[in-house]
């Protein structure tokens, strides 16, 4: 009688878990507002929410094997049960636990600045299906606010199938107490364009560009500003950086400040990628990289370039001294482009002569590299895309630039 009751309880629990996974992932797929690939997103979310049920599945497997509830479970060897339990535990850890193990890594970079500058670098946020839950963003914002940094630089890749309420999903970023500068990745720009009608009107109320305006995040695609950032107090007491379109060291600030209080030690420029479709480039009105390269060449201060990808580094002026510092994320496309550039020029990791691609773990690929046109810092990122698990901890990189 006990065995029958346990069998009934096991079957009921398994059915409830499957119903939860299928139905909840389906509801979250609609919330992700997919315009295409509905079934693909559903399958990814099914894998994601299945991870939360792994402890229960592991418990049912172990008890079912001990109690020999079914002939199939009775035939399983202890080693098979142990391996299956470990696999479930690892899957639960990489999907549920690892993304919450945020860490801070400190790095030193020499750029011949007149005074040290500290920036916090975030890459590959991927807010949407897996990352960017309120608990993730709260922890991220609290960690950033506790850092002693002059500014926060975000290398793009903001989105990965976000909800329709984009501003609401990103609103917690308004709590950052430091100036935030960002560029958009190609995927971010495509998200802007696919949600636009032929007449140029947005299909959704919220776009990433409008979200930046609401959140006081400075979007610097193909623009430059001075560092340290000249800040003005907004009405809510938050410091907001003032932007300039010139790199000559004379920012066009919205509020007059005393230059002696904020000496200019570097120039920050956004290196914006544009989707291949010409209509996207026309709609987004992203300036030419050739013009930006010429502007960088005229800079009177060391240059820091914020980019989402490595693609167009060959367009940078090669005779600048000191060479610019390019800050980017460790996306797969970056690895491929660095491999291509490595065949033509010497790319090496500082303190390690091995190639950037010698390591199979992206966490080890983070760091500072030397290139013929610039120094390159690769940040491993904090978000998740593709399959829902992470093999390395999400990381905020803090650069002390001297």
mmCIF file of C-alpha atoms in Angstrom:
data_model
loop_
_atom_site.group_PDB
_atom_site.id
_atom_site.type_symbol
_atom_site.label_atom_id
_atom_site.label_comp_id
_atom_site.label_asym_id
_atom_site.label_seq_id
_atom_site.Cartn_x
_atom_site.Cartn_y
_atom_site.Cartn_z
ATOM 1 C CA UNK A 1 0.000 0.000 0.000
ATOM 2 C CA UNK A 2 2.888 2.319 0.834
ATOM 3 C CA UNK A 3 4.620 1.561 -2.468
ATOM 4 C CA UNK A 4 1.422 2.303 -4.379
ATOM 5 C CA UNK A 5 0.943 5.592 -2.528
ATOM 6 C CA UNK A 6 4.533 6.624 -3.234
ATOM 7 C CA UNK A 7 4.126 5.637 -6.899
ATOM 8 C CA UNK A 8 1.008 7.801 -7.152
ATOM 9 C CA UNK A 9 2.750 10.699 -5.414
ATOM 10 C CA UNK A 10 5.784 10.408 -7.736
ATOM 11 C CA UNK A 11 3.664 10.366 -10.880
ATOM 12 C CA UNK A 12 1.604 13.319 -9.673
ATOM 13 C CA UNK A 13 4.724 15.305 -8.787
ATOM 14 C CA UNK A 14 6.366 14.537 -12.136
ATOM 15 C CA UNK A 15 3.223 15.580 -14.023
ATOM 16 C CA UNK A 16 3.018 18.818 -12.023
ATOM 17 C CA UNK A 17 6.658 19.627 -12.761
ATOM 18 C CA UNK A 18 6.213 19.014 -16.486
ATOM 19 C CA UNK A 19 3.053 21.139 -16.552
ATOM 20 C CA UNK A 20 4.861 23.959 -14.761
ATOM 21 C CA UNK A 21 7.813 23.847 -17.158
ATOM 22 C CA UNK A 22 5.719 23.777 -20.334
ATOM 23 C CA UNK A 23 3.021 26.255 -19.329
ATOM 24 C CA UNK A 24 5.232 28.783 -17.544
ATOM 25 C CA UNK A 25 7.831 28.797 -20.327
ATOM 26 C CA UNK A 26 4.997 29.329 -22.809
ATOM 27 C CA UNK A 27 3.687 32.326 -20.868
ATOM 28 C CA UNK A 28 7.190 33.797 -20.607
ATOM 29 C CA UNK A 29 7.631 33.318 -24.362
ATOM 30 C CA UNK A 30 4.653 35.607 -24.962
ATOM 31 C CA UNK A 31 6.112 38.061 -22.446
ATOM 32 C CA UNK A 32 9.370 38.104 -24.449
ATOM 33 C CA UNK A 33 7.376 39.625 -27.319
ATOM 34 C CA UNK A 34 8.928 37.475 -30.078
ATOM 35 C CA UNK A 35 8.288 38.633 -33.630
ATOM 36 C CA UNK A 36 9.959 35.480 -34.970
ATOM 37 C CA UNK A 37 11.206 32.083 -33.774
ATOM 38 C CA UNK A 38 8.444 31.529 -31.248
ATOM 39 C CA UNK A 39 9.117 27.793 -30.915
ATOM 40 C CA UNK A 40 12.870 28.333 -30.558
ATOM 41 C CA UNK A 41 12.364 30.798 -27.716
ATOM 42 C CA UNK A 42 9.844 28.460 -26.092
ATOM 43 C CA UNK A 43 12.311 25.573 -26.198
ATOM 44 C CA UNK A 44 15.070 27.722 -24.683
ATOM 45 C CA UNK A 45 12.813 28.862 -21.866
ATOM 46 C CA UNK A 46 11.732 25.266 -21.316
ATOM 47 C CA UNK A 47 15.369 24.324 -20.714
ATOM 48 C CA UNK A 48 15.796 27.365 -18.462
ATOM 49 C CA UNK A 49 12.823 26.702 -16.184
ATOM 50 C CA UNK A 50 13.524 22.963 -16.167
ATOM 51 C CA UNK A 51 16.751 23.768 -14.300
ATOM 52 C CA UNK A 52 14.753 25.055 -11.306
ATOM 53 C CA UNK A 53 13.098 21.631 -10.986
ATOM 54 C CA UNK A 54 16.342 19.621 -11.080
ATOM 55 C CA UNK A 55 16.589 19.117 -7.276
ATOM 56 C CA UNK A 56 13.093 17.610 -7.231
ATOM 57 C CA UNK A 57 13.847 15.345 -10.209
ATOM 58 C CA UNK A 58 17.054 14.187 -8.544
ATOM 59 C CA UNK A 59 15.190 13.418 -5.302
ATOM 60 C CA UNK A 60 12.497 11.479 -7.164
ATOM 61 C CA UNK A 61 15.170 9.506 -9.025
ATOM 62 C CA UNK A 62 17.085 8.518 -5.893
ATOM 63 C CA UNK A 63 14.015 7.601 -3.838
ATOM 64 C CA UNK A 64 12.432 5.850 -6.798
ATOM 65 C CA UNK A 65 15.563 3.726 -7.292
ATOM 66 C CA UNK A 66 15.769 2.830 -3.591
ATOM 67 C CA UNK A 67 12.080 1.979 -3.409
ATOM 68 C CA UNK A 68 12.144 0.292 -6.865
ATOM 69 C CA UNK A 69 8.926 2.076 -7.749
ATOM 70 C CA UNK A 70 9.026 0.967 -11.404
ATOM 71 C CA UNK A 71 10.874 -1.883 -13.156
ATOM 72 C CA UNK A 72 12.869 0.670 -15.158
ATOM 73 C CA UNK A 73 14.167 2.404 -12.030
ATOM 74 C CA UNK A 74 14.892 -0.932 -10.399
ATOM 75 C CA UNK A 75 17.219 -1.852 -13.280
ATOM 76 C CA UNK A 76 19.351 1.277 -12.934
ATOM 77 C CA UNK A 77 22.761 0.709 -11.366
ATOM 78 C CA UNK A 78 23.897 2.908 -8.454
ATOM 79 C CA UNK A 79 26.616 4.413 -10.656
ATOM 80 C CA UNK A 80 24.055 5.501 -13.277
ATOM 81 C CA UNK A 81 21.855 7.060 -10.598
ATOM 82 C CA UNK A 82 24.871 8.848 -9.117
ATOM 83 C CA UNK A 83 25.972 10.220 -12.493
ATOM 84 C CA UNK A 84 22.447 11.375 -13.316
ATOM 85 C CA UNK A 85 22.137 13.093 -9.944
ATOM 86 C CA UNK A 86 25.478 14.863 -10.392
ATOM 87 C CA UNK A 87 24.477 15.989 -13.903
ATOM 88 C CA UNK A 88 21.212 17.431 -12.565
ATOM 89 C CA UNK A 89 23.099 19.185 -9.782
ATOM 90 C CA UNK A 90 25.597 20.700 -12.222
ATOM 91 C CA UNK A 91 22.822 21.864 -14.525
ATOM 92 C CA UNK A 92 21.005 23.490 -11.600
ATOM 93 C CA UNK A 93 24.226 25.177 -10.491
ATOM 94 C CA UNK A 94 25.205 26.581 -13.917
ATOM 95 C CA UNK A 95 21.701 27.877 -14.679
ATOM 96 C CA UNK A 96 20.401 29.038 -11.292
ATOM 97 C CA UNK A 97 23.383 29.564 -8.976
ATOM 98 C CA UNK A 98 26.270 30.647 -11.219
ATOM 99 C CA UNK A 99 24.518 33.666 -12.828
ATOM 100 C CA UNK A 100 24.013 35.111 -9.331
ATOM 101 C CA UNK A 101 27.676 34.725 -8.300
ATOM 102 C CA UNK A 102 28.664 38.203 -9.427
ATOM 103 C CA UNK A 103 32.319 39.084 -8.890
ATOM 104 C CA UNK A 104 34.547 42.127 -9.346
ATOM 105 C CA UNK A 105 37.954 41.861 -11.012
ATOM 106 C CA UNK A 106 40.515 44.680 -10.860
ATOM 107 C CA UNK A 107 42.995 45.395 -13.664
ATOM 108 C CA UNK A 108 45.690 48.012 -14.264
ATOM 109 C CA UNK A 109 46.229 49.560 -17.709
ATOM 110 C CA UNK A 110 49.002 51.961 -18.751
ATOM 111 C CA UNK A 111 47.801 54.695 -21.121
ATOM 112 C CA UNK A 112 50.110 57.557 -20.131
ATOM 113 C CA UNK A 113 47.370 59.566 -18.426
ATOM 114 C CA UNK A 114 48.194 62.699 -16.492
ATOM 115 C CA UNK A 115 46.110 61.387 -13.573
ATOM 116 C CA UNK A 116 44.724 57.904 -12.782
ATOM 117 C CA UNK A 117 41.209 57.098 -13.955
ATOM 118 C CA UNK A 118 39.007 54.237 -12.738
ATOM 119 C CA UNK A 119 36.136 52.824 -14.808
ATOM 120 C CA UNK A 120 33.808 49.877 -14.241
ATOM 121 C CA UNK A 121 33.233 47.829 -17.403
ATOM 122 C CA UNK A 122 30.093 45.787 -18.084
ATOM 123 C CA UNK A 123 29.747 43.595 -21.171
ATOM 124 C CA UNK A 124 27.054 41.371 -22.648
ATOM 125 C CA UNK A 125 24.202 42.237 -20.297
ATOM 126 C CA UNK A 126 21.783 40.169 -22.438
ATOM 127 C CA UNK A 127 18.691 41.357 -20.609
ATOM 128 C CA UNK A 128 15.707 39.264 -21.620
ATOM 129 C CA UNK A 129 15.166 35.511 -21.526
ATOM 130 C CA UNK A 130 17.611 34.517 -18.796
ATOM 131 C CA UNK A 131 19.430 37.591 -17.501
ATOM 132 C CA UNK A 132 18.154 40.914 -16.254
ATOM 133 C CA UNK A 133 15.699 39.623 -13.688
ATOM 134 C CA UNK A 134 15.036 42.202 -10.954
ATOM 135 C CA UNK A 135 17.226 40.268 -8.492
ATOM 136 C CA UNK A 136 20.098 40.288 -11.027
ATOM 137 C CA UNK A 137 19.879 44.011 -11.729
ATOM 138 C CA UNK A 138 19.523 44.948 -8.050
ATOM 139 C CA UNK A 139 22.695 43.060 -7.208
ATOM 140 C CA UNK A 140 24.470 44.540 -10.220
ATOM 141 C CA UNK A 141 23.481 48.109 -9.307
ATOM 142 C CA UNK A 142 24.383 47.649 -5.629
ATOM 143 C CA UNK A 143 27.815 46.279 -6.572
ATOM 144 C CA UNK A 144 28.470 49.156 -9.000
ATOM 145 C CA UNK A 145 27.385 51.771 -6.457
ATOM 146 C CA UNK A 146 29.819 50.347 -3.904
ATOM 147 C CA UNK A 147 32.765 50.688 -6.307
ATOM 148 C CA UNK A 148 35.110 53.646 -6.274
ATOM 149 C CA UNK A 149 34.893 54.421 -10.000
ATOM 150 C CA UNK A 150 34.682 57.592 -12.075
ATOM 151 C CA UNK A 151 32.266 56.122 -14.626
ATOM 152 C CA UNK A 152 30.544 52.962 -15.811
ATOM 153 C CA UNK A 153 31.187 51.806 -19.395
ATOM 154 C CA UNK A 154 28.815 49.300 -21.017
ATOM 155 C CA UNK A 155 29.987 47.679 -24.254
ATOM 156 C CA UNK A 156 26.535 46.954 -25.679
ATOM 157 C CA UNK A 157 24.713 43.650 -26.192
ATOM 158 C CA UNK A 158 22.012 44.932 -23.877
ATOM 159 C CA UNK A 159 19.165 42.762 -25.102
ATOM 160 C CA UNK A 160 18.294 39.127 -25.655
ATOM 161 C CA UNK A 161 14.573 38.891 -26.426
ATOM 162 C CA UNK A 162 13.444 41.446 -23.811
ATOM 163 C CA UNK A 163 9.847 42.047 -22.794
ATOM 164 C CA UNK A 164 7.682 44.657 -24.498
ATOM 165 C CA UNK A 165 7.965 46.897 -21.412
ATOM 166 C CA UNK A 166 11.637 47.644 -22.001
ATOM 167 C CA UNK A 167 11.814 50.774 -19.839
ATOM 168 C CA UNK A 168 10.143 48.935 -16.969
ATOM 169 C CA UNK A 169 12.592 46.040 -17.286
ATOM 170 C CA UNK A 170 15.593 48.385 -17.220
ATOM 171 C CA UNK A 171 14.253 50.905 -14.686
ATOM 172 C CA UNK A 172 16.451 49.607 -11.847
ATOM 173 C CA UNK A 173 19.507 50.921 -13.724
ATOM 174 C CA UNK A 174 18.316 54.405 -12.814
ATOM 175 C CA UNK A 175 19.662 53.706 -9.332
ATOM 176 C CA UNK A 176 23.303 53.730 -10.497
ATOM 177 C CA UNK A 177 25.085 56.596 -8.731
ATOM 178 C CA UNK A 178 27.792 57.082 -11.378
ATOM 179 C CA UNK A 179 27.726 58.411 -14.952
ATOM 180 C CA UNK A 180 26.941 55.558 -17.363
ATOM 181 C CA UNK A 181 28.159 55.515 -20.967
ATOM 182 C CA UNK A 182 27.242 52.886 -23.533
ATOM 183 C CA UNK A 183 27.196 51.893 -27.182
ATOM 184 C CA UNK A 184 24.770 49.564 -28.920
ATOM 185 C CA UNK A 185 25.784 46.255 -30.442
ATOM 186 C CA UNK A 186 24.616 45.110 -33.860
ATOM 187 C CA UNK A 187 21.923 42.988 -32.204
ATOM 188 C CA UNK A 188 20.737 46.008 -30.208
ATOM 189 C CA UNK A 189 20.503 48.068 -33.404
ATOM 190 C CA UNK A 190 18.605 45.271 -35.148
ATOM 191 C CA UNK A 191 16.182 45.194 -32.243
ATOM 192 C CA UNK A 192 15.592 48.900 -32.838
ATOM 193 C CA UNK A 193 14.998 48.372 -36.556
ATOM 194 C CA UNK A 194 12.761 45.277 -36.462
ATOM 195 C CA UNK A 195 10.391 47.133 -34.145
ATOM 196 C CA UNK A 196 10.021 50.028 -36.591
ATOM 197 C CA UNK A 197 7.414 50.369 -39.334
ATOM 198 C CA UNK A 198 8.253 51.354 -42.896
ATOM 199 C CA UNK A 199 7.242 54.904 -41.992
ATOM 200 C CA UNK A 200 9.851 54.984 -39.224
ATOM 201 C CA UNK A 201 7.338 54.792 -36.379
ATOM 202 C CA UNK A 202 8.115 52.351 -33.543
ATOM 203 C CA UNK A 203 5.852 49.305 -33.271
ATOM 204 C CA UNK A 204 6.554 49.214 -29.539
ATOM 205 C CA UNK A 205 6.126 52.130 -27.180
ATOM 206 C CA UNK A 206 9.587 51.563 -25.719
ATOM 207 C CA UNK A 207 12.810 51.312 -27.702
ATOM 208 C CA UNK A 208 16.332 50.974 -26.374
ATOM 209 C CA UNK A 209 17.178 54.560 -27.344
ATOM 210 C CA UNK A 210 14.142 55.927 -25.491
ATOM 211 C CA UNK A 211 15.021 53.744 -22.494
ATOM 212 C CA UNK A 212 18.483 55.336 -22.357
ATOM 213 C CA UNK A 213 16.884 58.775 -22.232
ATOM 214 C CA UNK A 214 14.605 57.811 -19.357
ATOM 215 C CA UNK A 215 17.391 56.103 -17.409
ATOM 216 C CA UNK A 216 19.938 58.932 -17.818
ATOM 217 C CA UNK A 217 22.291 56.604 -19.686
ATOM 218 C CA UNK A 218 24.555 58.371 -22.171
ATOM 219 C CA UNK A 219 24.543 56.705 -25.583
ATOM 220 C CA UNK A 220 27.777 57.601 -27.420
ATOM 221 C CA UNK A 221 27.561 55.766 -30.741
ATOM 222 C CA UNK A 222 30.224 57.490 -32.902
ATOM 223 C CA UNK A 223 30.607 60.350 -30.408
ATOM 224 C CA UNK A 224 33.279 61.459 -27.981
ATOM 225 C CA UNK A 225 33.422 63.047 -24.542
ATOM 226 C CA UNK A 226 36.065 64.046 -22.016
ATOM 227 C CA UNK A 227 37.207 62.019 -19.011
ATOM 228 C CA UNK A 228 36.912 62.553 -16.092
ATOM 229 C CA UNK A 229 33.312 63.213 -16.946
ATOM 230 C CA UNK A 230 32.028 66.698 -16.244
ATOM 231 C CA UNK A 231 28.910 66.113 -14.207
ATOM 232 C CA UNK A 232 25.862 68.197 -13.441
ATOM 233 C CA UNK A 233 23.357 67.410 -10.719
ATOM 234 C CA UNK A 234 19.938 66.428 -12.011
ATOM 235 C CA UNK A 235 16.743 67.135 -10.138
ATOM 236 C CA UNK A 236 16.832 63.789 -8.334
ATOM 237 C CA UNK A 237 20.371 64.357 -7.052
ATOM 238 C CA UNK A 238 21.936 61.921 -9.494
ATOM 239 C CA UNK A 239 25.149 62.913 -11.278
ATOM 240 C CA UNK A 240 24.712 62.958 -15.035
ATOM 241 C CA UNK A 241 27.596 63.247 -17.466
ATOM 242 C CA UNK A 242 27.619 65.979 -20.060
ATOM 243 C CA UNK A 243 28.447 64.953 -23.598
ATOM 244 C CA UNK A 244 30.462 66.605 -26.324
ATOM 245 C CA UNK A 245 30.899 65.915 -30.012
ATOM 246 C CA UNK A 246 34.464 67.194 -30.033
ATOM 247 C CA UNK A 247 37.666 65.510 -28.856
ATOM 248 C CA UNK A 248 39.737 68.665 -28.639
ATOM 249 C CA UNK A 249 39.444 68.787 -24.850
ATOM 250 C CA UNK A 250 36.762 71.520 -24.720
ATOM 251 C CA UNK A 251 33.445 69.808 -23.930
ATOM 252 C CA UNK A 252 30.179 71.512 -24.747
ATOM 253 C CA UNK A 253 28.603 71.075 -21.333
ATOM 254 C CA UNK A 254 24.989 71.716 -20.506
ATOM 255 C CA UNK A 255 25.992 73.212 -17.157
ATOM 256 C CA UNK A 256 29.042 75.368 -16.673
ATOM 257 C CA UNK A 257 31.625 73.779 -14.350
ATOM 258 C CA UNK A 258 35.079 74.809 -13.283
ATOM 259 C CA UNK A 259 37.620 72.987 -15.511
ATOM 260 C CA UNK A 260 40.107 72.941 -12.636
ATOM 261 C CA UNK A 261 37.695 70.755 -10.649
ATOM 262 C CA UNK A 262 37.571 68.142 -13.434
ATOM 263 C CA UNK A 263 40.865 68.057 -15.358
ATOM 264 C CA UNK A 264 40.582 66.298 -18.705
ATOM 265 C CA UNK A 265 42.926 63.290 -18.729
ATOM 266 C CA UNK A 266 41.475 61.206 -21.600
ATOM 267 C CA UNK A 267 38.912 61.115 -24.376
ATOM 268 C CA UNK A 268 36.138 58.510 -24.456
ATOM 269 C CA UNK A 269 34.776 57.608 -27.900
ATOM 270 C CA UNK A 270 31.986 55.230 -28.903
ATOM 271 C CA UNK A 271 32.795 52.867 -31.783
ATOM 272 C CA UNK A 272 29.392 51.983 -33.170
ATOM 273 C CA UNK A 273 28.680 48.988 -35.410
ATOM 274 C CA UNK A 274 25.885 49.240 -37.961
ATOM 275 C CA UNK A 275 23.756 46.356 -39.287
ATOM 276 C CA UNK A 276 24.541 45.418 -42.868
ATOM 277 C CA UNK A 277 21.106 46.500 -44.064
ATOM 278 C CA UNK A 278 21.396 49.985 -45.500
ATOM 279 C CA UNK A 279 17.889 50.861 -44.306
ATOM 280 C CA UNK A 280 18.972 50.320 -40.708
ATOM 281 C CA UNK A 281 21.939 52.629 -41.110
ATOM 282 C CA UNK A 282 19.748 55.305 -42.680
ATOM 283 C CA UNK A 283 17.082 55.052 -39.987
ATOM 284 C CA UNK A 284 19.566 55.106 -37.101
ATOM 285 C CA UNK A 285 21.752 57.802 -38.667
ATOM 286 C CA UNK A 286 25.011 56.416 -37.308
ATOM 287 C CA UNK A 287 27.965 58.593 -38.443
ATOM 288 C CA UNK A 288 30.837 57.211 -40.480
ATOM 289 C CA UNK A 289 33.722 55.472 -38.727
ATOM 290 C CA UNK A 290 36.113 57.207 -41.103
ATOM 291 C CA UNK A 291 35.080 60.577 -39.700
ATOM 292 C CA UNK A 292 35.424 59.280 -36.156
ATOM 293 C CA UNK A 293 38.905 57.899 -36.926
ATOM 294 C CA UNK A 294 39.958 61.298 -38.210
ATOM 295 C CA UNK A 295 38.559 62.912 -35.078
ATOM 296 C CA UNK A 296 40.452 60.443 -32.875
ATOM 297 C CA UNK A 297 43.663 61.195 -34.756
ATOM 298 C CA UNK A 298 43.306 64.868 -33.786
ATOM 299 C CA UNK A 299 42.807 64.145 -30.086
ATOM 300 C CA UNK A 300 45.210 65.940 -27.774
ATOM 301 C CA UNK A 301 44.628 63.457 -24.924
ATOM 302 C CA UNK A 302 44.918 59.638 -24.749
ATOM 303 C CA UNK A 303 41.879 57.941 -26.259
ATOM 304 C CA UNK A 304 39.652 55.239 -24.764
ATOM 305 C CA UNK A 305 37.327 53.567 -27.269
ATOM 306 C CA UNK A 306 34.152 51.790 -26.145
ATOM 307 C CA UNK A 307 32.937 49.174 -28.643
ATOM 308 C CA UNK A 308 30.690 46.128 -28.725
ATOM 309 C CA UNK A 309 32.846 44.291 -31.275
ATOM 310 C CA UNK A 310 36.394 44.039 -32.546
ATOM 311 C CA UNK A 311 35.447 44.267 -36.231
ATOM 312 C CA UNK A 312 36.749 47.618 -37.442
ATOM 313 C CA UNK A 313 39.886 48.041 -35.378
ATOM 314 C CA UNK A 314 41.927 48.102 -38.586
ATOM 315 C CA UNK A 315 40.308 51.487 -39.368
ATOM 316 C CA UNK A 316 41.933 53.087 -36.333
ATOM 317 C CA UNK A 317 44.937 55.371 -36.802
ATOM 318 C CA UNK A 318 48.093 53.303 -36.235
ATOM 319 C CA UNK A 319 50.498 56.072 -35.333
ATOM 320 C CA UNK A 320 48.800 57.399 -32.226
ATOM 321 C CA UNK A 321 51.027 57.513 -29.149
ATOM 322 C CA UNK A 322 50.011 56.262 -26.748
ATOM 323 C CA UNK A 323 47.914 53.771 -28.663
ATOM 324 C CA UNK A 324 44.179 53.962 -27.883
ATOM 325 C CA UNK A 325 42.642 51.568 -25.380
ATOM 326 C CA UNK A 326 39.783 49.599 -26.956
ATOM 327 C CA UNK A 327 37.313 48.172 -24.421
ATOM 328 C CA UNK A 328 35.024 45.451 -25.741
ATOM 329 C CA UNK A 329 33.184 42.266 -24.772
ATOM 330 C CA UNK A 330 34.135 38.624 -25.340
ATOM 331 C CA UNK A 331 31.474 37.633 -27.871
ATOM 332 C CA UNK A 332 32.107 34.781 -30.311
ATOM 333 C CA UNK A 333 32.245 37.180 -33.250
ATOM 334 C CA UNK A 334 35.078 39.043 -31.532
ATOM 335 C CA UNK A 335 37.083 35.834 -31.224
ATOM 336 C CA UNK A 336 36.718 35.118 -34.960
ATOM 337 C CA UNK A 337 37.742 38.629 -35.956
ATOM 338 C CA UNK A 338 40.744 38.614 -33.645
ATOM 339 C CA UNK A 339 41.808 35.307 -35.195
ATOM 340 C CA UNK A 340 41.654 36.896 -38.654
ATOM 341 C CA UNK A 341 43.617 39.920 -37.472
ATOM 342 C CA UNK A 342 46.146 37.667 -35.770
ATOM 343 C CA UNK A 343 47.136 36.233 -39.149
ATOM 344 C CA UNK A 344 48.062 39.735 -40.319
ATOM 345 C CA UNK A 345 49.336 41.396 -37.153
ATOM 346 C CA UNK A 346 50.835 40.435 -33.822
ATOM 347 C CA UNK A 347 48.128 40.060 -31.182
ATOM 348 C CA UNK A 348 49.325 38.838 -27.833
ATOM 349 C CA UNK A 349 48.131 38.845 -24.288
ATOM 350 C CA UNK A 350 50.099 41.048 -21.903
ATOM 351 C CA UNK A 351 52.011 38.771 -19.549
ATOM 352 C CA UNK A 352 51.180 35.741 -21.669
ATOM 353 C CA UNK A 353 52.446 35.100 -25.204
ATOM 354 C CA UNK A 354 49.564 32.749 -26.035
ATOM 355 C CA UNK A 355 46.825 33.780 -28.437
ATOM 356 C CA UNK A 356 43.500 35.061 -27.246
ATOM 357 C CA UNK A 357 41.896 31.926 -28.691
ATOM 358 C CA UNK A 358 44.237 29.415 -27.041
ATOM 359 C CA UNK A 359 41.868 29.079 -24.088
ATOM 360 C CA UNK A 360 38.574 27.286 -24.513
ATOM 361 C CA UNK A 361 37.051 28.983 -21.476
ATOM 362 C CA UNK A 362 35.792 32.482 -22.171
ATOM 363 C CA UNK A 363 36.477 33.412 -18.567
ATOM 364 C CA UNK A 364 40.215 32.943 -19.230
ATOM 365 C CA UNK A 365 40.013 34.997 -22.417
ATOM 366 C CA UNK A 366 39.208 38.139 -20.478
ATOM 367 C CA UNK A 367 42.132 40.497 -20.124
ATOM 368 C CA UNK A 368 44.433 42.978 -21.806
ATOM 369 C CA UNK A 369 45.904 42.316 -25.268
ATOM 370 C CA UNK A 370 48.304 44.111 -27.572
ATOM 371 C CA UNK A 371 47.376 44.952 -31.172
ATOM 372 C CA UNK A 372 49.148 46.976 -33.834
ATOM 373 C CA UNK A 373 46.523 49.744 -33.667
ATOM 374 C CA UNK A 374 45.485 49.688 -30.013
ATOM 375 C CA UNK A 375 45.547 48.009 -26.662
ATOM 376 C CA UNK A 376 42.488 45.788 -26.286
ATOM 377 C CA UNK A 377 40.717 44.961 -23.048
ATOM 378 C CA UNK A 378 38.209 42.111 -23.325
ATOM 379 C CA UNK A 379 35.538 41.849 -20.632
ATOM 380 C CA UNK A 380 33.871 38.466 -20.163
ATOM 381 C CA UNK A 381 30.427 39.894 -19.383
ATOM 382 C CA UNK A 382 27.564 39.287 -17.002
ATOM 383 C CA UNK A 383 24.649 37.994 -19.098
ATOM 384 C CA UNK A 384 23.603 34.695 -20.678
ATOM 385 C CA UNK A 385 22.520 33.905 -24.227
ATOM 386 C CA UNK A 386 22.025 30.799 -26.360
ATOM 387 C CA UNK A 387 21.690 27.892 -23.957
ATOM 388 C CA UNK A 388 20.721 29.009 -20.449
ATOM 389 C CA UNK A 389 23.774 27.862 -18.472
ATOM 390 C CA UNK A 390 27.007 29.726 -17.654
ATOM 391 C CA UNK A 391 30.378 28.021 -17.293
ATOM 392 C CA UNK A 392 32.044 31.054 -15.670
ATOM 393 C CA UNK A 393 30.988 33.657 -13.179
ATOM 394 C CA UNK A 394 29.486 36.987 -14.309
ATOM 395 C CA UNK A 395 32.140 39.637 -13.882
ATOM 396 C CA UNK A 396 32.395 43.397 -13.489
ATOM 397 C CA UNK A 397 35.866 44.503 -14.590
ATOM 398 C CA UNK A 398 37.291 47.564 -12.872
ATOM 399 C CA UNK A 399 40.100 49.198 -14.840
ATOM 400 C CA UNK A 400 42.558 51.536 -13.173
ATOM 401 C CA UNK A 401 43.955 53.430 -16.140
ATOM 402 C CA UNK A 402 47.215 55.286 -15.495
#
